[in-house]
CSV table of C-alpha atoms and ligand atoms in Angstrom, one decimal:
chain,number,residue,atom,x,y,z
A,1,UNK,CA,15.0,-5.1,-145.6
A,2,UNK,CA,14.2,-3.3,-142.4
A,3,UNK,CA,12.5,-0.2,-141.1
A,4,UNK,CA,13.3,1.3,-137.7
A,5,UNK,CA,11.5,4.2,-136.1
A,6,UNK,CA,13.3,6.2,-133.5
A,7,UNK,CA,16.4,5.3,-135.5
A,8,UNK,CA,18.3,8.5,-134.7
A,9,UNK,CA,19.4,7.5,-131.2
A,10,UNK,CA,19.7,4.8,-128.6
A,11,UNK,CA,18.0,1.4,-129.1
A,12,UNK,CA,16.7,2.4,-132.6
A,13,UNK,CA,20.1,3.3,-133.9
A,14,UNK,CA,21.6,0.1,-132.5
A,15,UNK,CA,18.8,-1.9,-134.1
A,16,UNK,CA,19.3,-0.3,-137.4
A,17,UNK,CA,23.1,-0.9,-137.2
A,18,UNK,CA,22.4,-4.5,-136.1
A,19,UNK,CA,20.1,-5.2,-139.1
A,20,UNK,CA,22.5,-3.5,-141.5
A,21,UNK,CA,25.4,-5.7,-140.1
A,22,UNK,CA,23.3,-8.7,-141.0
A,23,UNK,CA,23.1,-7.4,-144.6
A,24,UNK,CA,19.7,-5.7,-144.6
A,25,UNK,CA,19.2,-2.4,-146.3
A,26,UNK,CA,17.6,-0.2,-143.6
A,27,UNK,CA,15.2,2.8,-143.6
A,28,UNK,CA,15.6,4.8,-140.4
A,29,UNK,CA,12.8,7.2,-139.4
A,30,UNK,CA,12.8,9.8,-136.7
A,31,UNK,CA,12.0,13.5,-136.0
A,32,UNK,CA,15.7,14.1,-135.3
A,33,UNK,CA,17.3,14.7,-138.7
A,34,UNK,CA,20.8,15.3,-137.5
A,35,UNK,CA,20.7,12.0,-135.5
A,36,UNK,CA,19.3,10.2,-138.6
A,37,UNK,CA,22.2,11.5,-140.7
A,38,UNK,CA,24.6,10.2,-138.1
A,39,UNK,CA,23.0,6.8,-138.1
A,40,UNK,CA,23.2,6.6,-141.9
A,41,UNK,CA,26.8,7.7,-141.8
A,42,UNK,CA,27.7,5.0,-139.3
A,43,UNK,CA,26.0,2.3,-141.3
A,44,UNK,CA,27.5,3.4,-144.6
A,45,UNK,CA,31.0,3.6,-143.0
A,46,UNK,CA,30.7,-0.1,-142.4
A,47,UNK,CA,29.6,-0.8,-146.0
A,48,UNK,CA,25.9,-1.0,-145.2
A,49,UNK,CA,22.9,0.6,-147.0
A,50,UNK,CA,20.6,3.0,-145.1
A,51,UNK,CA,18.1,5.7,-146.0
A,52,UNK,CA,16.8,8.4,-143.6
A,53,UNK,CA,13.2,9.6,-143.7
A,54,UNK,CA,12.2,12.3,-141.3
A,55,UNK,CA,9.0,11.1,-139.7
A,56,UNK,CA,6.9,12.0,-136.8
A,57,UNK,CA,5.3,8.7,-135.9
A,58,UNK,CA,2.4,10.3,-134.1
A,59,UNK,CA,1.2,11.7,-137.5
A,60,UNK,CA,-0.5,9.0,-139.5
A,61,UNK,CA,0.1,10.7,-142.9
A,62,UNK,CA,3.8,10.9,-142.2
A,63,UNK,CA,4.0,7.2,-141.4
A,64,UNK,CA,2.1,6.4,-144.6
A,65,UNK,CA,4.6,8.5,-146.5
A,66,UNK,CA,7.4,6.7,-144.7
A,67,UNK,CA,5.9,3.3,-145.9
A,68,UNK,CA,5.6,4.6,-149.5
A,69,UNK,CA,9.3,5.7,-149.4
A,70,UNK,CA,10.4,2.5,-147.8
A,71,UNK,CA,8.6,0.2,-150.2
A,72,UNK,CA,9.8,2.2,-153.2
A,73,UNK,CA,13.4,2.3,-152.0
A,74,UNK,CA,13.6,-1.3,-150.7
A,75,UNK,CA,11.1,-3.0,-152.8
A,76,UNK,CA,10.1,-5.2,-149.9
A,77,UNK,CA,10.0,-4.7,-146.1
A,78,UNK,CA,10.6,-7.8,-144.0
A,79,UNK,CA,11.3,-6.3,-140.6
A,80,UNK,CA,9.4,-3.4,-139.1
A,81,UNK,CA,10.6,-2.0,-135.8
A,82,UNK,CA,8.1,0.3,-134.2
A,83,UNK,CA,10.6,1.7,-131.7
A,84,UNK,CA,10.2,5.5,-131.4
A,85,UNK,CA,9.2,6.5,-127.9
A,86,UNK,CA,9.2,9.1,-125.3
A,87,UNK,CA,9.2,8.9,-121.5
A,88,UNK,CA,7.4,11.1,-119.0
A,89,UNK,CA,7.5,11.2,-115.2
A,90,UNK,CA,5.0,12.4,-112.6
A,91,UNK,CA,1.9,11.3,-110.7
A,92,UNK,CA,-1.3,10.5,-112.6
A,93,UNK,CA,-3.1,13.0,-110.4
A,94,UNK,CA,-1.1,15.8,-111.9
A,95,UNK,CA,-0.8,14.6,-115.5
A,96,UNK,CA,-2.0,17.2,-118.0
A,97,UNK,CA,-4.0,16.5,-121.1
A,98,UNK,CA,-1.0,17.4,-123.2
A,99,UNK,CA,1.1,14.8,-121.3
A,100,UNK,CA,-1.3,12.1,-122.3
A,101,UNK,CA,-1.6,13.4,-125.9
A,102,UNK,CA,2.1,13.5,-126.4
A,103,UNK,CA,3.0,10.2,-124.7
A,104,UNK,CA,0.1,8.1,-126.2
A,105,UNK,CA,0.6,9.9,-129.6
A,106,UNK,CA,4.2,8.7,-129.9
A,107,UNK,CA,4.3,5.5,-127.9
A,108,UNK,CA,0.9,4.0,-128.8
A,109,UNK,CA,-0.4,5.7,-131.9
A,110,UNK,CA,3.1,5.6,-133.3
A,111,UNK,CA,3.0,1.8,-133.2
A,112,UNK,CA,-0.6,1.7,-134.5
A,113,UNK,CA,0.3,4.0,-137.4
A,114,UNK,CA,3.3,1.7,-138.2
A,115,UNK,CA,1.0,-1.3,-138.4
A,116,UNK,CA,-1.6,0.5,-140.5
A,117,UNK,CA,0.9,1.7,-143.0
A,118,UNK,CA,3.1,-1.4,-143.3
A,119,UNK,CA,1.1,-4.5,-142.5
A,120,UNK,CA,-1.2,-4.6,-145.6
A,121,UNK,CA,1.9,-4.5,-147.9
A,122,UNK,CA,3.9,-6.9,-145.8
A,123,UNK,CA,1.0,-9.4,-145.8
A,124,UNK,CA,0.6,-8.9,-149.6
A,125,UNK,CA,4.3,-9.8,-150.1
A,126,UNK,CA,3.4,-13.3,-149.0
A,127,UNK,CA,6.9,-14.1,-147.7
A,128,UNK,CA,6.6,-13.7,-144.0
A,129,UNK,CA,8.5,-11.1,-141.9
A,130,UNK,CA,8.7,-9.8,-138.4
A,131,UNK,CA,7.3,-6.9,-136.4
A,132,UNK,CA,9.2,-5.6,-133.4
A,133,UNK,CA,7.3,-3.3,-131.0
A,134,UNK,CA,9.4,-1.5,-128.4
A,135,UNK,CA,7.4,-1.5,-125.1
A,136,UNK,CA,9.3,-1.6,-121.8
A,137,UNK,CA,9.4,-3.4,-118.5
A,138,UNK,CA,7.0,-0.5,-117.7
A,139,UNK,CA,4.6,-2.3,-120.0
A,140,UNK,CA,4.5,-5.3,-117.6
A,141,UNK,CA,5.1,-3.7,-114.1
A,142,UNK,CA,3.5,-0.5,-112.9
A,143,UNK,CA,5.7,2.0,-111.0
A,144,UNK,CA,4.6,5.0,-109.0
A,145,UNK,CA,5.4,8.2,-111.0
A,146,UNK,CA,5.3,6.5,-114.3
A,147,UNK,CA,1.6,6.1,-114.9
A,148,UNK,CA,1.2,7.9,-118.2
A,149,UNK,CA,4.2,6.0,-119.6
A,150,UNK,CA,3.0,2.7,-118.0
A,151,UNK,CA,-0.4,3.2,-119.8
A,152,UNK,CA,1.2,3.6,-123.2
A,153,UNK,CA,3.5,0.6,-122.8
A,154,UNK,CA,1.0,-1.8,-121.3
A,155,UNK,CA,-1.1,-1.0,-124.4
A,156,UNK,CA,1.9,-1.9,-126.6
A,157,UNK,CA,2.4,-5.2,-124.8
A,158,UNK,CA,-1.3,-6.1,-125.2
A,159,UNK,CA,-1.4,-5.1,-128.8
A,160,UNK,CA,1.8,-7.2,-129.5
A,161,UNK,CA,0.5,-10.3,-127.8
A,162,UNK,CA,-2.7,-10.2,-129.9
A,163,UNK,CA,-0.8,-9.3,-133.0
A,164,UNK,CA,1.4,-12.3,-132.7
A,165,UNK,CA,-1.7,-14.5,-132.8
A,166,UNK,CA,-3.3,-12.5,-135.7
A,167,UNK,CA,-0.2,-12.6,-137.9
A,168,UNK,CA,0.7,-16.2,-137.4
A,169,UNK,CA,-1.2,-17.3,-140.5
A,170,UNK,CA,0.8,-14.9,-142.6
A,171,UNK,CA,4.1,-16.2,-141.1
A,172,UNK,CA,4.8,-12.7,-139.8
A,173,UNK,CA,6.4,-13.0,-136.3
A,174,UNK,CA,6.0,-10.5,-133.5
A,175,UNK,CA,8.4,-9.6,-130.7
A,176,UNK,CA,7.8,-7.1,-128.0
A,177,UNK,CA,10.9,-5.5,-126.4
A,178,UNK,CA,10.6,-5.0,-122.7
A,179,UNK,CA,13.8,-3.6,-121.3
A,180,UNK,CA,14.6,-2.0,-117.9
A,181,UNK,CA,17.4,0.6,-118.0
A,182,UNK,CA,19.3,1.1,-121.3
A,183,UNK,CA,22.0,3.7,-121.8
A,184,UNK,CA,20.2,6.1,-124.2
A,185,UNK,CA,18.8,9.6,-124.2
A,186,UNK,CA,15.3,8.6,-123.1
A,187,UNK,CA,15.6,10.6,-119.8
A,188,UNK,CA,15.9,13.7,-122.1
A,189,UNK,CA,12.8,12.8,-124.1
A,190,UNK,CA,11.4,16.3,-123.7
A,191,UNK,CA,13.9,17.4,-126.3
A,192,UNK,CA,11.5,16.2,-129.0
A,193,UNK,CA,8.3,17.4,-127.5
A,194,UNK,CA,6.4,19.6,-130.0
A,195,UNK,CA,5.7,23.1,-128.8
A,196,UNK,CA,1.9,22.6,-129.1
A,197,UNK,CA,2.0,19.7,-126.6
A,198,UNK,CA,4.3,21.4,-124.0
A,199,UNK,CA,2.7,22.3,-120.7
A,200,UNK,CA,2.0,26.0,-120.3
A,201,UNK,CA,3.7,26.0,-116.9
A,202,UNK,CA,6.6,23.7,-117.1
A,203,UNK,CA,6.9,21.6,-114.0
A,204,UNK,CA,10.1,19.6,-114.0
A,205,UNK,CA,9.6,16.2,-112.5
A,206,UNK,CA,12.8,14.2,-111.8
A,207,UNK,CA,12.9,10.9,-113.6
A,208,UNK,CA,12.1,7.8,-111.4
A,209,UNK,CA,15.3,6.1,-110.4
A,210,UNK,CA,15.7,2.9,-112.4
A,211,UNK,CA,16.4,-0.3,-110.6
A,212,UNK,CA,18.8,-2.9,-112.1
A,213,UNK,CA,21.7,-2.6,-114.5
A,214,UNK,CA,21.7,-0.2,-117.4
A,215,UNK,CA,22.5,-2.1,-120.6
A,216,UNK,CA,24.2,-0.8,-123.7
A,217,UNK,CA,21.8,-0.3,-126.6
A,218,UNK,CA,23.9,-2.7,-128.7
A,219,UNK,CA,23.4,-5.5,-126.2
A,220,UNK,CA,19.7,-4.9,-126.4
A,221,UNK,CA,19.7,-4.9,-130.2
A,222,UNK,CA,21.6,-8.2,-130.2
A,223,UNK,CA,18.8,-9.7,-128.1
A,224,UNK,CA,16.2,-8.4,-130.4
A,225,UNK,CA,17.9,-9.8,-133.5
A,226,UNK,CA,18.2,-13.2,-131.7
A,227,UNK,CA,14.4,-13.0,-130.9
A,228,UNK,CA,13.6,-12.2,-134.6
A,229,UNK,CA,15.6,-15.3,-135.7
A,230,UNK,CA,14.0,-17.5,-133.0
A,231,UNK,CA,10.6,-15.9,-133.4
A,232,UNK,CA,10.3,-15.2,-129.7
A,233,UNK,CA,7.4,-13.0,-128.6
A,234,UNK,CA,9.0,-11.5,-125.4
A,235,UNK,CA,12.4,-9.9,-125.3
A,236,UNK,CA,12.9,-9.4,-121.6
A,237,UNK,CA,16.4,-8.0,-121.5
A,238,UNK,CA,17.1,-7.8,-117.8
A,239,UNK,CA,17.4,-10.8,-115.4
A,240,UNK,CA,16.4,-8.3,-112.7
A,241,UNK,CA,12.9,-8.3,-114.2
A,242,UNK,CA,12.2,-11.8,-112.9
A,243,UNK,CA,11.4,-11.0,-109.3
A,244,UNK,CA,8.9,-8.1,-110.0
A,245,UNK,CA,7.2,-10.2,-112.7
A,246,UNK,CA,6.9,-13.1,-110.3
A,247,UNK,CA,5.5,-10.8,-107.5
A,248,UNK,CA,2.9,-9.5,-110.0
A,249,UNK,CA,1.7,-12.9,-111.0
A,250,UNK,CA,1.7,-14.2,-107.4
A,251,UNK,CA,-0.6,-11.4,-106.4
A,252,UNK,CA,-3.0,-12.3,-109.3
A,253,UNK,CA,-2.8,-16.0,-108.4
A,254,UNK,CA,-3.6,-15.1,-104.7
A,255,UNK,CA,-6.7,-13.2,-105.8
A,256,UNK,CA,-8.0,-16.5,-107.2
A,257,UNK,CA,-6.7,-18.9,-104.6
A,258,UNK,CA,-7.8,-16.8,-101.6
A,259,UNK,CA,-11.4,-16.9,-102.9
A,260,UNK,CA,-11.3,-20.7,-103.1
A,261,UNK,CA,-10.5,-21.1,-99.4
B,301,NAD,N1,16.3,3.6,-122.4
B,301,NAD,C1,15.6,2.9,-121.6
B,301,NAD,O1,15.9,2.7,-120.4
B,301,NAD,C2,14.3,2.2,-122.1
B,301,NAD,C3,13.7,1.3,-121.3
B,301,NAD,C4,12.5,0.7,-121.7
B,301,NAD,C5,12.0,1.0,-123.0
B,301,NAD,N2,12.6,2.0,-123.7
B,301,NAD,C6,12.0,2.3,-125.0
B,301,NAD,O2,12.9,2.2,-126.0
B,301,NAD,C7,12.5,3.0,-127.2
B,301,NAD,C8,13.7,3.8,-127.7
B,301,NAD,O3,14.1,4.8,-126.7
B,301,NAD,P1,15.6,5.0,-126.4
B,301,NAD,O4,15.8,4.5,-125.0
B,301,NAD,O5,16.5,4.5,-127.4
B,301,NAD,O6,15.6,6.6,-126.2
B,301,NAD,P2,16.3,7.7,-127.1
B,301,NAD,O7,15.7,9.0,-126.6
B,301,NAD,O8,17.7,7.6,-127.2
B,301,NAD,O9,15.7,7.4,-128.6
B,301,NAD,C9,14.3,7.6,-128.9
B,301,NAD,C10,14.2,8.1,-130.3
B,301,NAD,O10,12.8,8.3,-130.6
B,301,NAD,C11,12.7,9.5,-131.3
B,301,NAD,N3,11.4,10.1,-131.3
B,301,NAD,C12,10.8,10.8,-130.3
B,301,NAD,N4,9.6,11.2,-130.6
B,301,NAD,C13,9.4,10.8,-131.9
B,301,NAD,C14,8.3,11.0,-132.9
B,301,NAD,N5,7.2,11.6,-132.5
B,301,NAD,N6,8.5,10.4,-134.1
B,301,NAD,C15,9.6,9.8,-134.4
B,301,NAD,N7,10.7,9.6,-133.6
B,301,NAD,C16,10.5,10.1,-132.3
B,301,NAD,C17,13.8,10.4,-130.7
B,301,NAD,O11,14.1,11.5,-131.6
B,301,NAD,C18,14.9,9.5,-130.5
B,301,NAD,O12,15.8,9.4,-131.6
B,301,NAD,C19,11.4,3.9,-126.6
B,301,NAD,O13,10.1,3.4,-127.1
B,301,NAD,C20,11.5,3.8,-125.2
B,301,NAD,O14,10.2,4.0,-124.5
B,301,NAD,C21,13.8,2.6,-123.3
């Protein structure tokens, strides 16, 4: 039994379809009700079981209500995918308070709300499970023009690394998904920005050009499912990530080694 937030589109939809194809009943949550209905239709067309629950993950009460619905519908939840996310581009020096509130509200608080609502009951089930948190390569490598998003995703990586240690005694595994480009609607994330968090003067910032290949969401979902089965913490989807990661750690290494000379 699985729960996937951000299940109306992109990686979340592919994750929900992947879990359903493995035989799990799936609850999909999102603010996009039409997209949710489409996900459910696609899963049911292949003989799977799915339930849509409209949920804004930045709202704690709504995520609690999602957990109540999921546990009453599924009985048990074994896989929780905190995947809903939004992206925002622009320099930190020009970021508005609303940019921070919206991005951290969905990308970081959305994950925290998922843990608060689901973990106590998953632990009480006493039969293990798995949590997948969707971060990004932007949670491991900083890019100019992505600072607000970087902040949210670095937090999700740190949280997930600790969570894996904390949940080990309960046999609940943790994976953190860190993709580069994936062919989804993330570049149009503003479509879901609530009116109250829109900037008064809309300044349109062009998305930062992504390096590396752009993978299909289904390819990424297959990697996540494999990581769940193997209980792998990191799901680093793109080979192209290797060089920037090495450069980052070499710079850290140099900070220590240079002092020793
Ligand atoms: N596509 C990429 O290149 C890429 C790369 C790295 C990480 N990611 C991450 O992958 C995750 C999924 O994004 P995607 O690429 O599939 O994009 P997407 O825009 O296709 O899907 C994101 C989904 O999240 C939903 N969502 C937005 N705000 C929400 C809220 N407040 N509550 C509930 N649902 C909400 C959207 O309605 C949408 O269905 C995100 O966390 C994103 O940051 C994407």
